[in-house]
Amino acid sequence: MLLVDTKHLSKALPAVPDPSKARQSIDAPPAYEPVASTSDNPYLRNLVSTPAEVVEDPESYAPVEVTQHVVGDDAEYSSGSESPVTPTFPAPRLRQLRTSESDVFLDAPKPPFQRPTHSDLSLSASSSTPRLSPSHARRRSATDIRKARPYSTVRLPSAPPFDKSEKRSPSKSASGTVTPQDAGTIMAGFLRDLLSRQFAVEQSADVVLKGCADACRVYGLTLATLLQEQSIEGHTPIYWAVVKCSPDPDSTFTHELLDAFLDHAAPLAEPTLSDIRHACLENPDQGLFQWIRRHPAITPLFGASEVLFSGVVPEDDVRVEELPGDNDMFIAHFRVLMFQKRMRVLKHVGLEFIARGRLWSLQVYVATPENARKMRHSAKPGVWVVSLALLEGSQPTWVDSGFIVCKKDGTPTPAEGNRTNWMRLKSTNQLSAPPRHSTISASFKEAFSLECLSANSPYVRPDGSLEIRLEASLKQRETGCIIC
């Protein structure tokens, strides 16, 4: 049996020439088929039967001595010359791992497949996170509620792997190929595609945005800044999320996206809040507007309010009826939770609502020496003051309204000649929104304020809530009746 033994390149072993190949030119390298040589080991017997994979590198050449010798008693020839034949040819390199016990070369194990932990937002081809194959991306879990949403990716080419321990300069990327401006443009385009549903998303909106935030940090950007830039048709991504929300069940992901936008964009700048108010006028959904107002990014709680509300804005009930007719009339119903505690501790209750294509602000607060002087009609410190105003983006209008505090039994209208729980809010000029801000206000009598705060108040319900009704007409009227 003839074996070819390939050892380390630095070792020169004696070679026995093959008489049958004496006529072969020395310049031509012999047929080369390396076979692993080892002792008769049963464990390795099957491994040596597989030839090793040879990869030739044309740029690296080294002389290799091939030694042929007779093994066993079955040899049929002997060498007549003792000079070895040492042809020069490219040294093979083997793509195998050397074992510690023998010269056997084994295939290197492939790394196991790992599913990305955050999202499919990959930064570059050099990232260590494995990509999902198309067949794997189409697999769906039986319990996954997003069965029709394949994976989506954003590729930022040549981006280095993100290392939280490193502080990168915001002026350029580590590779120097993608600038922060380029990365911001790519991310703005991704947010636009996300809003326009150019592709479906399998993960939750919050997971997707966390991946976006990680990608932004690599280039020295912040996702909060990108979300508040007017980069999509002159508006912020938050604006378009508000406009696209609807009661339709298909809008569930848009609601999730809006919630995630607000979470990652906080704290919001005043231009962003203004853009959101304009979006609420474009999509005058009362329930959506009240949900947005209660969001921590829109109404952050501080100090006493944070402690009193346990970090959650109370869900006051707001309902608006727009009555038919030419007087642009509406009736707004409010149920204010924790009314007595809010007036005692915070000295203020603020309500906002949408009616007749406008955003309104209704405030009930305790008069102080400071704010009493700002009122057109001076109020005695300690009494309750009610003010009505328009919010930004609303058109000017005339207002003639009645503010009524309902009793426990639900009686909204005061008895004849009894004006204790009712007051009129009427503008002498058109009510204007900021920047030309104007308000109309009036104050209750001090006795009524004390009556509402008493333990056995006829107005406050057992759960601590108070019902308020606002009847308004947006036409100039001279009569005392508002809704008639």
PDB file of C-alpha atoms in Angstrom, residues 248-437:
ATOM      1  CA  ASP A 248     -60.867  51.475  12.076  1.00  0.00           C
ATOM      2  CA  PRO A 249     -59.323  48.247  13.484  1.00  0.00           C
ATOM      3  CA  ASP A 250     -56.794  48.353  10.637  1.00  0.00           C
ATOM      4  CA  SER A 251     -55.424  51.509  12.250  1.00  0.00           C
ATOM      5  CA  THR A 252     -54.192  49.599  15.301  1.00  0.00           C
ATOM      6  CA  PHE A 253     -50.566  49.676  14.197  1.00  0.00           C
ATOM      7  CA  THR A 254     -50.814  53.420  13.531  1.00  0.00           C
ATOM      8  CA  HIS A 255     -52.011  53.929  17.109  1.00  0.00           C
ATOM      9  CA  GLU A 256     -49.061  51.867  18.347  1.00  0.00           C
ATOM     10  CA  LEU A 257     -46.748  53.882  16.126  1.00  0.00           C
ATOM     11  CA  LEU A 258     -48.108  57.179  17.474  1.00  0.00           C
ATOM     12  CA  ASP A 259     -47.631  55.969  21.042  1.00  0.00           C
ATOM     13  CA  ALA A 260     -44.055  54.897  20.276  1.00  0.00           C
ATOM     14  CA  PHE A 261     -43.345  58.196  18.472  1.00  0.00           C
ATOM     15  CA  LEU A 262     -44.442  60.192  21.513  1.00  0.00           C
ATOM     16  CA  ASP A 263     -42.453  57.982  23.897  1.00  0.00           C
ATOM     17  CA  HIS A 264     -39.217  58.287  21.909  1.00  0.00           C
ATOM     18  CA  ALA A 265     -39.653  61.990  21.051  1.00  0.00           C
ATOM     19  CA  ALA A 266     -40.181  63.281  24.611  1.00  0.00           C
ATOM     20  CA  PRO A 267     -39.613  65.936  25.781  1.00  0.00           C
ATOM     21  CA  LEU A 268     -41.505  67.752  23.041  1.00  0.00           C
ATOM     22  CA  ALA A 269     -40.564  71.216  21.854  1.00  0.00           C
ATOM     23  CA  GLU A 270     -43.213  73.891  21.412  1.00  0.00           C
ATOM     24  CA  PRO A 271     -43.128  73.709  17.555  1.00  0.00           C
ATOM     25  CA  THR A 272     -43.824  69.973  17.827  1.00  0.00           C
ATOM     26  CA  LEU A 273     -46.774  70.555  20.159  1.00  0.00           C
ATOM     27  CA  SER A 274     -48.113  73.127  17.718  1.00  0.00           C
ATOM     28  CA  ASP A 275     -47.788  70.624  14.867  1.00  0.00           C
ATOM     29  CA  ILE A 276     -49.695  68.038  16.910  1.00  0.00           C
ATOM     30  CA  ARG A 277     -52.528  70.511  17.597  1.00  0.00           C
ATOM     31  CA  HIS A 278     -52.837  71.198  13.869  1.00  0.00           C
ATOM     32  CA  ALA A 279     -52.990  67.446  13.260  1.00  0.00           C
ATOM     33  CA  CYS A 280     -55.829  67.127  15.772  1.00  0.00           C
ATOM     34  CA  LEU A 281     -57.769  69.750  13.801  1.00  0.00           C
ATOM     35  CA  GLU A 282     -57.168  67.782  10.600  1.00  0.00           C
ATOM     36  CA  ASN A 283     -58.428  64.634  12.334  1.00  0.00           C
ATOM     37  CA  PRO A 284     -61.059  65.941  14.817  1.00  0.00           C
ATOM     38  CA  ASP A 285     -61.558  62.688  16.683  1.00  0.00           C
ATOM     39  CA  GLN A 286     -62.593  63.531  20.266  1.00  0.00           C
ATOM     40  CA  GLY A 287     -61.456  60.227  21.752  1.00  0.00           C
ATOM     41  CA  LEU A 288     -58.069  60.416  20.021  1.00  0.00           C
ATOM     42  CA  PHE A 289     -57.588  64.012  21.142  1.00  0.00           C
ATOM     43  CA  GLN A 290     -58.309  63.155  24.775  1.00  0.00           C
ATOM     44  CA  TRP A 291     -55.926  60.184  24.600  1.00  0.00           C
ATOM     45  CA  ILE A 292     -53.177  62.415  23.207  1.00  0.00           C
ATOM     46  CA  ARG A 293     -53.746  64.971  25.974  1.00  0.00           C
ATOM     47  CA  ARG A 294     -53.305  62.299  28.644  1.00  0.00           C
ATOM     48  CA  HIS A 295     -50.054  61.009  27.163  1.00  0.00           C
ATOM     49  CA  PRO A 296     -47.045  61.711  29.422  1.00  0.00           C
ATOM     50  CA  ALA A 297     -45.166  63.349  26.544  1.00  0.00           C
ATOM     51  CA  ILE A 298     -48.001  65.871  26.037  1.00  0.00           C
ATOM     52  CA  THR A 299     -48.984  66.441  29.675  1.00  0.00           C
ATOM     53  CA  PRO A 300     -45.993  65.636  31.874  1.00  0.00           C
ATOM     54  CA  LEU A 301     -46.675  65.601  35.590  1.00  0.00           C
ATOM     55  CA  PHE A 302     -44.463  67.378  38.088  1.00  0.00           C
ATOM     56  CA  GLY A 303     -44.453  68.067  41.771  1.00  0.00           C
ATOM     57  CA  ALA A 304     -47.770  67.785  43.586  1.00  0.00           C
ATOM     58  CA  SER A 305     -49.703  66.655  40.498  1.00  0.00           C
ATOM     59  CA  GLU A 306     -47.352  63.704  39.975  1.00  0.00           C
ATOM     60  CA  VAL A 307     -47.829  62.585  43.571  1.00  0.00           C
ATOM     61  CA  LEU A 308     -51.587  63.184  43.598  1.00  0.00           C
ATOM     62  CA  PHE A 309     -52.242  61.330  40.321  1.00  0.00           C
ATOM     63  CA  SER A 310     -49.601  58.615  40.904  1.00  0.00           C
ATOM     64  CA  GLY A 311     -47.926  59.555  37.632  1.00  0.00           C
ATOM     65  CA  VAL A 312     -51.062  59.051  35.479  1.00  0.00           C
ATOM     66  CA  VAL A 313     -53.264  61.877  34.192  1.00  0.00           C
ATOM     67  CA  PRO A 314     -56.918  61.313  35.239  1.00  0.00           C
ATOM     68  CA  GLU A 315     -59.204  60.143  32.446  1.00  0.00           C
ATOM     69  CA  ASP A 316     -61.839  62.864  32.571  1.00  0.00           C
ATOM     70  CA  ASP A 317     -64.875  62.048  30.451  1.00  0.00           C
ATOM     71  CA  VAL A 318     -65.452  64.558  27.626  1.00  0.00           C
ATOM     72  CA  ARG A 319     -68.374  64.357  25.177  1.00  0.00           C
ATOM     73  CA  VAL A 320     -69.431  66.995  22.642  1.00  0.00           C
ATOM     74  CA  GLU A 321     -72.760  67.303  20.796  1.00  0.00           C
ATOM     75  CA  GLU A 322     -72.850  69.563  17.754  1.00  0.00           C
ATOM     76  CA  LEU A 323     -76.444  70.694  17.294  1.00  0.00           C
ATOM     77  CA  PRO A 324     -77.972  71.303  13.868  1.00  0.00           C
ATOM     78  CA  GLY A 325     -78.905  74.818  12.836  1.00  0.00           C
ATOM     79  CA  ASP A 326     -77.379  78.060  11.673  1.00  0.00           C
ATOM     80  CA  ASN A 327     -76.080  79.210  15.045  1.00  0.00           C
ATOM     81  CA  ASP A 328     -73.109  76.806  15.222  1.00  0.00           C
ATOM     82  CA  MET A 329     -74.237  75.536  18.605  1.00  0.00           C
ATOM     83  CA  PHE A 330     -72.729  72.725  20.636  1.00  0.00           C
ATOM     84  CA  ILE A 331     -73.069  71.194  24.104  1.00  0.00           C
ATOM     85  CA  ALA A 332     -70.007  69.837  25.892  1.00  0.00           C
ATOM     86  CA  HIS A 333     -70.393  67.376  28.779  1.00  0.00           C
ATOM     87  CA  PHE A 334     -67.580  66.868  31.283  1.00  0.00           C
ATOM     88  CA  ARG A 335     -67.145  64.507  34.209  1.00  0.00           C
ATOM     89  CA  VAL A 336     -64.138  65.674  36.202  1.00  0.00           C
ATOM     90  CA  LEU A 337     -62.523  63.018  38.393  1.00  0.00           C
ATOM     91  CA  MET A 338     -61.095  63.824  41.831  1.00  0.00           C
ATOM     92  CA  PHE A 339     -62.545  67.319  41.533  1.00  0.00           C
ATOM     93  CA  GLN A 340     -62.402  68.300  45.210  1.00  0.00           C
ATOM     94  CA  LYS A 341     -58.837  67.018  45.677  1.00  0.00           C
ATOM     95  CA  ARG A 342     -57.647  68.803  42.554  1.00  0.00           C
ATOM     96  CA  MET A 343     -59.171  72.094  43.628  1.00  0.00           C
ATOM     97  CA  ARG A 344     -57.895  71.810  47.188  1.00  0.00           C
ATOM     98  CA  VAL A 345     -54.347  70.680  46.359  1.00  0.00           C
ATOM     99  CA  LEU A 346     -53.609  71.936  42.844  1.00  0.00           C
ATOM    100  CA  LYS A 347     -56.048  74.886  42.819  1.00  0.00           C
ATOM    101  CA  HIS A 348     -56.714  74.201  39.150  1.00  0.00           C
ATOM    102  CA  VAL A 349     -58.623  71.941  36.721  1.00  0.00           C
ATOM    103  CA  GLY A 350     -57.864  72.148  33.000  1.00  0.00           C
ATOM    104  CA  LEU A 351     -60.037  70.703  30.217  1.00  0.00           C
ATOM    105  CA  GLU A 352     -59.603  70.760  26.438  1.00  0.00           C
ATOM    106  CA  PHE A 353     -61.930  69.578  23.675  1.00  0.00           C
ATOM    107  CA  ILE A 354     -62.751  69.825  19.972  1.00  0.00           C
ATOM    108  CA  ALA A 355     -65.973  71.478  18.818  1.00  0.00           C
ATOM    109  CA  ARG A 356     -67.036  73.104  15.564  1.00  0.00           C
ATOM    110  CA  GLY A 357     -63.629  72.606  13.966  1.00  0.00           C
ATOM    111  CA  ARG A 358     -61.808  74.409  16.782  1.00  0.00           C
ATOM    112  CA  LEU A 359     -59.720  73.494  19.798  1.00  0.00           C
ATOM    113  CA  TRP A 360     -61.049  74.874  23.078  1.00  0.00           C
ATOM    114  CA  SER A 361     -59.577  75.294  26.546  1.00  0.00           C
ATOM    115  CA  LEU A 362     -61.833  75.416  29.616  1.00  0.00           C
ATOM    116  CA  GLN A 363     -60.150  76.250  32.925  1.00  0.00           C
ATOM    117  CA  VAL A 364     -61.484  76.276  36.494  1.00  0.00           C
ATOM    118  CA  TYR A 365     -59.038  77.703  39.029  1.00  0.00           C
ATOM    119  CA  VAL A 366     -58.851  79.467  42.373  1.00  0.00           C
ATOM    120  CA  ALA A 367     -58.308  83.210  42.114  1.00  0.00           C
ATOM    121  CA  THR A 368     -55.104  84.533  43.658  1.00  0.00           C
ATOM    122  CA  PRO A 369     -53.887  88.112  44.058  1.00  0.00           C
ATOM    123  CA  GLU A 370     -51.624  87.570  41.029  1.00  0.00           C
ATOM    124  CA  ASN A 371     -54.075  86.121  38.502  1.00  0.00           C
ATOM    125  CA  ALA A 372     -57.033  88.154  39.778  1.00  0.00           C
ATOM    126  CA  ARG A 373     -55.379  91.349  38.555  1.00  0.00           C
ATOM    127  CA  LYS A 374     -55.092  89.887  35.038  1.00  0.00           C
ATOM    128  CA  MET A 375     -58.836  89.406  34.751  1.00  0.00           C
ATOM    129  CA  ARG A 376     -60.937  92.030  33.036  1.00  0.00           C
ATOM    130  CA  HIS A 377     -63.370  91.923  35.925  1.00  0.00           C
ATOM    131  CA  SER A 378     -61.497  91.696  39.184  1.00  0.00           C
ATOM    132  CA  ALA A 379     -62.246  88.638  41.300  1.00  0.00           C
ATOM    133  CA  LYS A 380     -61.902  88.263  45.009  1.00  0.00           C
ATOM    134  CA  PRO A 381     -58.974  85.980  45.945  1.00  0.00           C
ATOM    135  CA  GLY A 382     -60.200  82.517  46.910  1.00  0.00           C
ATOM    136  CA  VAL A 383     -63.257  82.367  44.626  1.00  0.00           C
ATOM    137  CA  TRP A 384     -63.490  80.055  41.650  1.00  0.00           C
ATOM    138  CA  VAL A 385     -62.850  81.510  38.198  1.00  0.00           C
ATOM    139  CA  VAL A 386     -63.957  79.918  34.915  1.00  0.00           C
ATOM    140  CA  SER A 387     -62.232  80.902  31.647  1.00  0.00           C
ATOM    141  CA  LEU A 388     -62.849  79.861  28.028  1.00  0.00           C
ATOM    142  CA  ALA A 389     -60.287  80.301  25.242  1.00  0.00           C
ATOM    143  CA  LEU A 390     -59.286  79.033  21.803  1.00  0.00           C
ATOM    144  CA  LEU A 391     -56.113  77.039  21.250  1.00  0.00           C
ATOM    145  CA  GLU A 392     -53.553  77.516  18.505  1.00  0.00           C
ATOM    146  CA  GLY A 393     -54.735  76.901  14.961  1.00  0.00           C
ATOM    147  CA  SER A 394     -58.406  77.679  15.654  1.00  0.00           C
ATOM    148  CA  GLN A 395     -60.288  80.320  13.679  1.00  0.00           C
ATOM    149  CA  PRO A 396     -61.618  83.409  15.537  1.00  0.00           C
ATOM    150  CA  THR A 397     -65.290  83.326  16.470  1.00  0.00           C
ATOM    151  CA  TRP A 398     -67.997  84.942  18.551  1.00  0.00           C
ATOM    152  CA  VAL A 399     -68.934  83.047  21.689  1.00  0.00           C
ATOM    153  CA  ASP A 400     -72.022  83.193  23.846  1.00  0.00           C
ATOM    154  CA  SER A 401     -72.071  80.326  26.323  1.00  0.00           C
ATOM    155  CA  GLY A 402     -73.397  79.132  29.654  1.00  0.00           C
ATOM    156  CA  PHE A 403     -71.326  77.214  32.217  1.00  0.00           C
ATOM    157  CA  ILE A 404     -73.434  74.949  34.437  1.00  0.00           C
ATOM    158  CA  VAL A 405     -72.427  72.770  37.384  1.00  0.00           C
ATOM    159  CA  CYS A 406     -74.782  69.796  37.472  1.00  0.00           C
ATOM    160  CA  LYS A 407     -76.223  68.424  40.689  1.00  0.00           C
ATOM    161  CA  LYS A 408     -75.917  64.836  41.845  1.00  0.00           C
ATOM    162  CA  ASP A 409     -79.281  63.936  40.356  1.00  0.00           C
ATOM    163  CA  GLY A 410     -78.084  65.146  36.950  1.00  0.00           C
ATOM    164  CA  THR A 411     -80.096  68.366  36.854  1.00  0.00           C
ATOM    165  CA  PRO A 412     -78.135  70.625  34.459  1.00  0.00           C
ATOM    166  CA  THR A 413     -80.341  73.718  34.395  1.00  0.00           C
ATOM    167  CA  PRO A 414     -80.704  75.994  37.420  1.00  0.00           C
ATOM    168  CA  ALA A 415     -84.089  76.556  38.992  1.00  0.00           C
ATOM    169  CA  GLU A 416     -85.970  79.677  38.003  1.00  0.00           C
ATOM    170  CA  GLY A 417     -84.299  82.695  39.558  1.00  0.00           C
ATOM    171  CA  ASN A 418     -81.453  80.597  41.024  1.00  0.00           C
ATOM    172  CA  ARG A 419     -78.090  81.440  39.421  1.00  0.00           C
ATOM    173  CA  THR A 420     -75.883  79.818  42.029  1.00  0.00           C
ATOM    174  CA  ASN A 421     -74.525  76.999  39.847  1.00  0.00           C
ATOM    175  CA  TRP A 422     -74.723  78.784  36.498  1.00  0.00           C
ATOM    176  CA  MET A 423     -72.779  81.622  34.857  1.00  0.00           C
ATOM    177  CA  ARG A 424     -72.662  83.213  31.420  1.00  0.00           C
ATOM    178  CA  LEU A 425     -69.485  83.434  29.342  1.00  0.00           C
ATOM    179  CA  LYS A 426     -69.973  85.898  26.509  1.00  0.00           C
ATOM    180  CA  SER A 427     -67.357  87.663  24.399  1.00  0.00           C
ATOM    181  CA  THR A 428     -67.735  91.324  23.512  1.00  0.00           C
ATOM    182  CA  ASN A 429     -65.303  90.790  20.629  1.00  0.00           C
ATOM    183  CA  GLN A 430     -64.363  87.791  18.574  1.00  0.00           C
ATOM    184  CA  LEU A 431     -62.413  85.232  20.529  1.00  0.00           C
ATOM    185  CA  SER A 432     -58.955  84.716  18.999  1.00  0.00           C
ATOM    186  CA  ALA A 433     -56.365  81.984  19.280  1.00  0.00           C
ATOM    187  CA  PRO A 434     -52.659  82.578  19.953  1.00  0.00           C
ATOM    188  CA  PRO A 435     -50.626  84.545  19.158  1.00  0.00           C
ATOM    189  CA  ARG A 436     -53.483  87.066  19.467  1.00  0.00           C
ATOM    190  CA  HIS A 437     -54.713  85.309  22.531  1.00  0.00           C
TER     191      HIS A 437
END
